[in-house]
Short mmCIF file of N, CA and C in Angstrom, two decimals:
data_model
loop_
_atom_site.label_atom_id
_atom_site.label_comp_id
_atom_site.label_asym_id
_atom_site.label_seq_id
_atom_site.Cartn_x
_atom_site.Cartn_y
_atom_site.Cartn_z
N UNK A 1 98.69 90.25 126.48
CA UNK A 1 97.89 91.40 126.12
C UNK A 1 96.51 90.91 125.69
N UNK A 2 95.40 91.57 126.46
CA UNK A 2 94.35 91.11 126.06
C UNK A 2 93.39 92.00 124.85
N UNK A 3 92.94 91.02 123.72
CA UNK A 3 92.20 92.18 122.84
C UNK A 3 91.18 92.87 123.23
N UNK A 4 90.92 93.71 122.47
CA UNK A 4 89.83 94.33 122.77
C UNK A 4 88.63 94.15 121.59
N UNK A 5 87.46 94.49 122.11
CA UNK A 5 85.83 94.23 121.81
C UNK A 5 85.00 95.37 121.84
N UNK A 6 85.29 96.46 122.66
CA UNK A 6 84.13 97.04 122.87
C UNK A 6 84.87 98.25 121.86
N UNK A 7 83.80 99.07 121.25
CA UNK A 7 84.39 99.86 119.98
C UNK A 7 84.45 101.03 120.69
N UNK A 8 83.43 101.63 121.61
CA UNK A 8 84.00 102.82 122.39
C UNK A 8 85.37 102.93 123.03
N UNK A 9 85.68 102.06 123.64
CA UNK A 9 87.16 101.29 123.99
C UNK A 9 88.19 101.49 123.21
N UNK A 10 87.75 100.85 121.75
CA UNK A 10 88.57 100.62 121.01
C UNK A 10 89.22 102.05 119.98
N UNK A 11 87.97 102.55 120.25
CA UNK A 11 88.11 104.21 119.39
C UNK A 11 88.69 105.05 120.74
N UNK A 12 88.83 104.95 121.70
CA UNK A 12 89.46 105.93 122.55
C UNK A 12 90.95 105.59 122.42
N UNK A 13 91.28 104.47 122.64
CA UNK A 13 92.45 103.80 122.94
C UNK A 13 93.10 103.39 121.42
N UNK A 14 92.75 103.78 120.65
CA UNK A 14 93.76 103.95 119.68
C UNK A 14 94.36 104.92 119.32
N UNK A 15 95.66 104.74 118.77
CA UNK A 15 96.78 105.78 118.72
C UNK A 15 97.51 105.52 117.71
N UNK A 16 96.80 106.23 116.53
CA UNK A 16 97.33 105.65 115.18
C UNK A 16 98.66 106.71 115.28
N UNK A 17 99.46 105.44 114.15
CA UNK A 17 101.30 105.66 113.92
C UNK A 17 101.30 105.33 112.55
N UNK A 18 101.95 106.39 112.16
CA UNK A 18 102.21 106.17 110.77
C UNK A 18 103.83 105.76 110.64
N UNK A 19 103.92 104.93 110.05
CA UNK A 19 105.28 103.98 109.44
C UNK A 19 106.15 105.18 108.60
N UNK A 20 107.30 104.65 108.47
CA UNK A 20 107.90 105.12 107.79
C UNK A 20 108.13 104.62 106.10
N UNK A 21 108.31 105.18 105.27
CA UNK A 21 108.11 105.23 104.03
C UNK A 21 107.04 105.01 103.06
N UNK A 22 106.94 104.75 101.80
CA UNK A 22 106.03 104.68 100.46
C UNK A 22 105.90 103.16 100.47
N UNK A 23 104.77 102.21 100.48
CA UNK A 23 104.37 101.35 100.28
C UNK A 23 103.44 100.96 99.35
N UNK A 24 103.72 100.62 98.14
CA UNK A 24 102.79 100.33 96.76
C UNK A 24 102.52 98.73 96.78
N UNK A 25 101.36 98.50 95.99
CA UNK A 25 100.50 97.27 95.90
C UNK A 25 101.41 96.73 94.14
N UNK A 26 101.63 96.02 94.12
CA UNK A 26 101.73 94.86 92.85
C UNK A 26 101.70 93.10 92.89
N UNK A 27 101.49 93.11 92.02
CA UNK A 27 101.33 91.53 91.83
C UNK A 27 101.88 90.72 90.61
N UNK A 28 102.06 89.62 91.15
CA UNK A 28 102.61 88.30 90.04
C UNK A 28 101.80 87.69 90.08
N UNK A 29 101.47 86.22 88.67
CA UNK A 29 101.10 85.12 88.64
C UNK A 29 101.68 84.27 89.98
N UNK A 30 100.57 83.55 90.36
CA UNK A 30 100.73 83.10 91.16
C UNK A 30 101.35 81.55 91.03
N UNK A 31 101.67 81.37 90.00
CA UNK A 31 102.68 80.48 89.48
C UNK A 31 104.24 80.57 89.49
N UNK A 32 104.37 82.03 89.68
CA UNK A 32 105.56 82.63 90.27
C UNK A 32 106.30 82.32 91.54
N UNK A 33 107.20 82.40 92.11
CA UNK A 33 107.88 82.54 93.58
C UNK A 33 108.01 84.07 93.44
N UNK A 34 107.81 84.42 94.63
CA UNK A 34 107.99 85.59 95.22
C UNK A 34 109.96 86.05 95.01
N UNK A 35 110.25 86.97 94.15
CA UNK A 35 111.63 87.25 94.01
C UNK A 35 112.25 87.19 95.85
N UNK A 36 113.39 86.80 96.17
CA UNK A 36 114.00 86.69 96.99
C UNK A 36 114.95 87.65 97.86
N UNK A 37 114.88 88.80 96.48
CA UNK A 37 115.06 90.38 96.87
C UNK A 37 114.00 90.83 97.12
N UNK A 38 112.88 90.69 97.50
CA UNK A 38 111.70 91.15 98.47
C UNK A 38 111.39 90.78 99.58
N UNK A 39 111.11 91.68 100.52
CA UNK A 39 110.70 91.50 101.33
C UNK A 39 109.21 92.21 101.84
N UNK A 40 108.29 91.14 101.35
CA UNK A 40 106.90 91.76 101.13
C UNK A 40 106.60 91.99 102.81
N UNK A 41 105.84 93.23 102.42
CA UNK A 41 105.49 93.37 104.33
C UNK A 41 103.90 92.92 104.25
N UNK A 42 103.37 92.54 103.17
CA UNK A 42 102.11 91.71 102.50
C UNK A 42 101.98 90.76 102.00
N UNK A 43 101.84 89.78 101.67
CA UNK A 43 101.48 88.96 100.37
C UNK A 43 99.73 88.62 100.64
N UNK A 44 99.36 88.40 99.58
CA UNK A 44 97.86 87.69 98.93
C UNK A 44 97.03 86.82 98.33
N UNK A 45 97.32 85.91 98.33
CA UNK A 45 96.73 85.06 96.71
C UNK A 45 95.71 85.14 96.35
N UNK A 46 95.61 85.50 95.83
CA UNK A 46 93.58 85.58 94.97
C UNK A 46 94.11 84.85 93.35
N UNK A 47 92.76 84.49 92.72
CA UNK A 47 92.87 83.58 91.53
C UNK A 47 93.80 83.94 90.55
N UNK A 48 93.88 85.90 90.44
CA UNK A 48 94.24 86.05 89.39
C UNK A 48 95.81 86.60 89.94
N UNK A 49 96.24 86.38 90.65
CA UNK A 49 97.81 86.64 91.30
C UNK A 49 97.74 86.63 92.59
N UNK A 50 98.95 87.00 93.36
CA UNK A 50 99.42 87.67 94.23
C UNK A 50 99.63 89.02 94.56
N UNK A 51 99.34 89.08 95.44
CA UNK A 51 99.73 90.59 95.57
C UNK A 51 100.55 90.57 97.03
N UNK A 52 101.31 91.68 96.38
CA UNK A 52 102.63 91.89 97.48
C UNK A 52 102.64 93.39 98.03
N UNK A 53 102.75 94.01 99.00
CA UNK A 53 102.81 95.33 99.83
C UNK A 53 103.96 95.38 99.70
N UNK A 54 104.56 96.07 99.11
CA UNK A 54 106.24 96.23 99.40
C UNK A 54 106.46 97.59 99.23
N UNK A 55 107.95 98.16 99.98
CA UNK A 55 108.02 99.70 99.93
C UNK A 55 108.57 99.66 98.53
N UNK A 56 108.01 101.25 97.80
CA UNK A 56 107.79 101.53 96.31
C UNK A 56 109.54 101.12 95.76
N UNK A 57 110.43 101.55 97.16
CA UNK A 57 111.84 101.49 96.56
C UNK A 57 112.09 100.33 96.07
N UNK A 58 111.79 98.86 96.77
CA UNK A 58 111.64 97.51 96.28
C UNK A 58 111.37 97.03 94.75
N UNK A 59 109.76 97.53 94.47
CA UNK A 59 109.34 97.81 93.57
C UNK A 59 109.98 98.08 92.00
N UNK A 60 110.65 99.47 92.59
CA UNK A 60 111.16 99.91 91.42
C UNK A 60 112.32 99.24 91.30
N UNK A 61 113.50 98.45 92.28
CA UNK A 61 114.64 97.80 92.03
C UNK A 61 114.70 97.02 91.36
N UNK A 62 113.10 96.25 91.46
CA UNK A 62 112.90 95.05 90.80
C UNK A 62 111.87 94.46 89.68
N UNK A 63 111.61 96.07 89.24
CA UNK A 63 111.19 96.45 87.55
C UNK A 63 109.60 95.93 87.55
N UNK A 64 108.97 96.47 88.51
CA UNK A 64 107.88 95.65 89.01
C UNK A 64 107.09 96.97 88.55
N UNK A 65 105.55 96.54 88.33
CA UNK A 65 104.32 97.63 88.16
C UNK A 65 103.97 97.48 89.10
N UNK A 66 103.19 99.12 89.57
CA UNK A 66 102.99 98.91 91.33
C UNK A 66 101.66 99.93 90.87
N UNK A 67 101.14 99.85 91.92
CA UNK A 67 99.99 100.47 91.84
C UNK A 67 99.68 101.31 93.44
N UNK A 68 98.75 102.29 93.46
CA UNK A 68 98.30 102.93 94.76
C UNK A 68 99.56 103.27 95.51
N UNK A 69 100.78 104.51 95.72
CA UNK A 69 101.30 104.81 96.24
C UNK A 69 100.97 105.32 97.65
N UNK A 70 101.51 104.45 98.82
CA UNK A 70 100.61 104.51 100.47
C UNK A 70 101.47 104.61 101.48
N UNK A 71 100.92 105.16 103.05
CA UNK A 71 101.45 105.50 103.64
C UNK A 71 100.54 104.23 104.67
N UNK A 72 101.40 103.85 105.48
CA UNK A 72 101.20 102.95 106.60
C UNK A 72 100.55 103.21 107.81
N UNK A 73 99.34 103.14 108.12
CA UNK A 73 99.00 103.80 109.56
C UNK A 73 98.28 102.32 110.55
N UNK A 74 99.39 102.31 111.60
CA UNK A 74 98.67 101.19 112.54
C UNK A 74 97.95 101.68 113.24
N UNK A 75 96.89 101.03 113.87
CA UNK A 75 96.35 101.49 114.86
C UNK A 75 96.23 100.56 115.94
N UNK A 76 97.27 101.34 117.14
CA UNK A 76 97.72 100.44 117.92
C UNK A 76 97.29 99.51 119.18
N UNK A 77 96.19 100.38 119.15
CA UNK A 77 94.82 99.41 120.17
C UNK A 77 95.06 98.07 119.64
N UNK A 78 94.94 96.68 120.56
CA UNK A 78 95.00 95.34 120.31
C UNK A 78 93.17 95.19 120.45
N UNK A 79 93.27 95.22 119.10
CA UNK A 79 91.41 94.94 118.62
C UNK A 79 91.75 93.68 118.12
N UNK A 80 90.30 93.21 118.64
CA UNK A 80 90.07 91.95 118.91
C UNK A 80 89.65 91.43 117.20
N UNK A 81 90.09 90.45 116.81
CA UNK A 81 89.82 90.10 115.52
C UNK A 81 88.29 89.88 115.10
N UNK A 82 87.34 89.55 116.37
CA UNK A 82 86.08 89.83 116.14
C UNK A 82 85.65 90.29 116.30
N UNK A 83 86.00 91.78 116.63
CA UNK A 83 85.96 92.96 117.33
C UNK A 83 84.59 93.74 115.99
N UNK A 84 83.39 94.18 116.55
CA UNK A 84 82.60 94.43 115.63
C UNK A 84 82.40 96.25 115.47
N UNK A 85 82.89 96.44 114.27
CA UNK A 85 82.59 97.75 113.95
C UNK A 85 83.56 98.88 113.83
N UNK A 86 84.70 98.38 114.32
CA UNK A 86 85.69 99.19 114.73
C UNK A 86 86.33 99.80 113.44
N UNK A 87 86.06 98.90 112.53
CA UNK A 87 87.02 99.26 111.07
C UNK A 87 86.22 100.11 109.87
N UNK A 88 84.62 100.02 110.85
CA UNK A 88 83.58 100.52 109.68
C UNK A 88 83.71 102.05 110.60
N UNK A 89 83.50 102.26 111.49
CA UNK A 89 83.59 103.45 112.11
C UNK A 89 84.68 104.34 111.58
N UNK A 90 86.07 103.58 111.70
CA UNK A 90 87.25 104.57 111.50
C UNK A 90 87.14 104.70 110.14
N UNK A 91 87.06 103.82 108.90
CA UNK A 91 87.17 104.11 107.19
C UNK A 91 86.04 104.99 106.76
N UNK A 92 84.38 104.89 107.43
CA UNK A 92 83.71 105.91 107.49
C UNK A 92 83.92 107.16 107.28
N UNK A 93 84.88 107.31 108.58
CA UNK A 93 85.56 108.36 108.39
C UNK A 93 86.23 109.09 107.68
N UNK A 94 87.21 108.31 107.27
CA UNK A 94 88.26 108.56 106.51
C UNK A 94 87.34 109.00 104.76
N UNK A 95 86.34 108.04 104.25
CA UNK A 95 85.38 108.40 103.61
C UNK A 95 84.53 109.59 103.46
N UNK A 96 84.12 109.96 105.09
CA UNK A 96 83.93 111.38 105.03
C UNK A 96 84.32 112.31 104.36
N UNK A 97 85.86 111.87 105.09
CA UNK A 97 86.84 112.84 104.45
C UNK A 97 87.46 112.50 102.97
N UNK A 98 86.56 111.84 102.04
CA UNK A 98 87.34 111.94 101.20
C UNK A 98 88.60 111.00 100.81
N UNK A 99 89.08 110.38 101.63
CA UNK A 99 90.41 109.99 101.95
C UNK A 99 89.83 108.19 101.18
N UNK A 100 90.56 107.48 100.25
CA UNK A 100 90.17 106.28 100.42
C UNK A 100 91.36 105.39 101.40
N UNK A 101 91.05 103.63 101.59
CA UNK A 101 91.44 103.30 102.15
C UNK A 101 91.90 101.74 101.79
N UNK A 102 93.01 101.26 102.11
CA UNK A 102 93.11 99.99 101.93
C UNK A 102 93.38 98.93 103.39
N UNK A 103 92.33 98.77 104.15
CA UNK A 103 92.19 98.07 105.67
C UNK A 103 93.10 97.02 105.67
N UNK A 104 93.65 96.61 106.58
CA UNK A 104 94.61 95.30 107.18
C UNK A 104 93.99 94.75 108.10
N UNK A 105 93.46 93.89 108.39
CA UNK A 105 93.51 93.38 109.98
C UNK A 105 94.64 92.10 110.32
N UNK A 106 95.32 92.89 110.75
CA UNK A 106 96.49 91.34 111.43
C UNK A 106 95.91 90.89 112.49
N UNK A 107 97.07 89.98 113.76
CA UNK A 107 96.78 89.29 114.74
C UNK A 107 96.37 90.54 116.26
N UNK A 108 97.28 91.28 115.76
CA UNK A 108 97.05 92.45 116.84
C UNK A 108 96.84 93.45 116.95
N UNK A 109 96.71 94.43 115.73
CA UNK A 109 96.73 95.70 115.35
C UNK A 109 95.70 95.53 113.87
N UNK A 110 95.09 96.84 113.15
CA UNK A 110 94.38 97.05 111.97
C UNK A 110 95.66 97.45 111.57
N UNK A 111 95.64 97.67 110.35
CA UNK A 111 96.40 98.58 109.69
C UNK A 111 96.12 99.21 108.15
N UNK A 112 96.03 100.51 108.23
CA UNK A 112 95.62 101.44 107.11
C UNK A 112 96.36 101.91 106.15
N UNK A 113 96.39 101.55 104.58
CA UNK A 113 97.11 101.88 103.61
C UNK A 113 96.35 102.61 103.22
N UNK A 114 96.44 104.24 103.37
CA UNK A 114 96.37 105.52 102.63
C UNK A 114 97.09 106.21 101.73
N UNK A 115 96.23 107.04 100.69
CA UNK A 115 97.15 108.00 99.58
C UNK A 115 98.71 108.58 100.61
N UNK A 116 99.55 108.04 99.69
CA UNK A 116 100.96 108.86 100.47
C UNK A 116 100.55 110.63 100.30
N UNK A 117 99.95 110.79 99.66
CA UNK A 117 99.83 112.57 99.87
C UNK A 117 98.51 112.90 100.87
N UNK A 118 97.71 111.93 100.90
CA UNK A 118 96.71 112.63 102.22
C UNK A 118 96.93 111.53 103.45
N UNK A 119 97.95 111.57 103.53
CA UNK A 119 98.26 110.62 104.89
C UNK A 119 98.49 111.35 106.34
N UNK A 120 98.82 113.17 105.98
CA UNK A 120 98.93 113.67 106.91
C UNK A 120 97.37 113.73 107.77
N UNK A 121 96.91 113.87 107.15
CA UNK A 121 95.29 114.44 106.55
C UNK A 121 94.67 113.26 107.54
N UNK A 122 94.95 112.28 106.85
CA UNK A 122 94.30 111.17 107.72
C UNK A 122 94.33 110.89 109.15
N UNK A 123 95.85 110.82 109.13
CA UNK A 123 96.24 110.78 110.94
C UNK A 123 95.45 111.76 111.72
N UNK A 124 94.94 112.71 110.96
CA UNK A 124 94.69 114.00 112.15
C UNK A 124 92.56 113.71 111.67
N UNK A 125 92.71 112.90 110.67
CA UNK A 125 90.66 112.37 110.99
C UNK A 125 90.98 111.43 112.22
N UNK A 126 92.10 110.62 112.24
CA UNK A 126 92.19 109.36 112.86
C UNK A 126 92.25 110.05 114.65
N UNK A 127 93.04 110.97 114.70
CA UNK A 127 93.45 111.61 116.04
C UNK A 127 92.14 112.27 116.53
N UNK A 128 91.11 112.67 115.50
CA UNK A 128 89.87 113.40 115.73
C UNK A 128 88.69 112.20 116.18
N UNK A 129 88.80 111.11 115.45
CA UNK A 129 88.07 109.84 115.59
C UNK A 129 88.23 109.35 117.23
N UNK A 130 89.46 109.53 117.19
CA UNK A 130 90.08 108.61 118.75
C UNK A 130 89.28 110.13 120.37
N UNK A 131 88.88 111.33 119.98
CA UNK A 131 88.61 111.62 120.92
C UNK A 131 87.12 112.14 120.82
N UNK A 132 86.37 111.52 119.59
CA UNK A 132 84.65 111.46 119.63
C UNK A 132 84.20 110.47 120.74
N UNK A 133 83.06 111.46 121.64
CA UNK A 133 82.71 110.80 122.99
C UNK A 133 81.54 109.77 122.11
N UNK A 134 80.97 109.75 120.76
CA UNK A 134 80.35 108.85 120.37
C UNK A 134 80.80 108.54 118.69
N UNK A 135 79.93 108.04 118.28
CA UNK A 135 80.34 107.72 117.01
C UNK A 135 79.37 108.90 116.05
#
């Protein structure tokens, strides 16, 4: 699969999917191991911890403070990791609207951690984004 580069491209041909369930942000000292009953669909290290993406149910099993309750939205276009603009265009958006955002870029896909209550909201800026003939 080859990535993609060009952002007109990249905004037509995406087809954001929203995941299933609640995904909250928390963190440990990073002097810690990651509990072994997690299965972070994130991890982070920055100076002052880790931070782990895990669904909220995780979370709460494992007596953890979580923060930003989110809904998962990939966007399934294979954008190119140096792909320029593509992530300022779509959060723009989402900004427009109000909506904040927590961006992913993996190896093959972005991926968008939004409020679990305006996540419907979002998909349908995101579905509106994907058929603007410009930006």
């Amino acid at each position: 699969m080859t990535s993609e580069h060009n952002l007109g491209a990249l905004l037509r041909h995406m087809r954001p999917k929203m995941l299933d369930g609640t995904f909250v942000f928390c963190t440990i000292p990073t002097s810690e191991a990651i509990p072994e009953a997690l299965k972070p669909l994130l991890t982070f290290r920055e100076q002052e911890g880790t931070t782990l993406v895990i669904p909220r149910e995780e979370a709460e099993a494992a007596g953890l403070r979580y923060a930003f309750p989110s809904r998962l939205i990939t966007l399934t276009v294979h954008s190119a990791l140096d792909a320029v603009g593509f992530l300022a265009a779509i959060t723009a958006r989402l900004a427009d609207a109000g909506i904040s955002v927590n961006a992913v870029s993996a190896f093959h896909h972005d991926h968008l951690f939004v409020p679990a209550d305006r996540a419907d909201e979002a998909m349908a800026v995101l579905r509106e984004a994907s058929k603007a003939k410009h930006l």
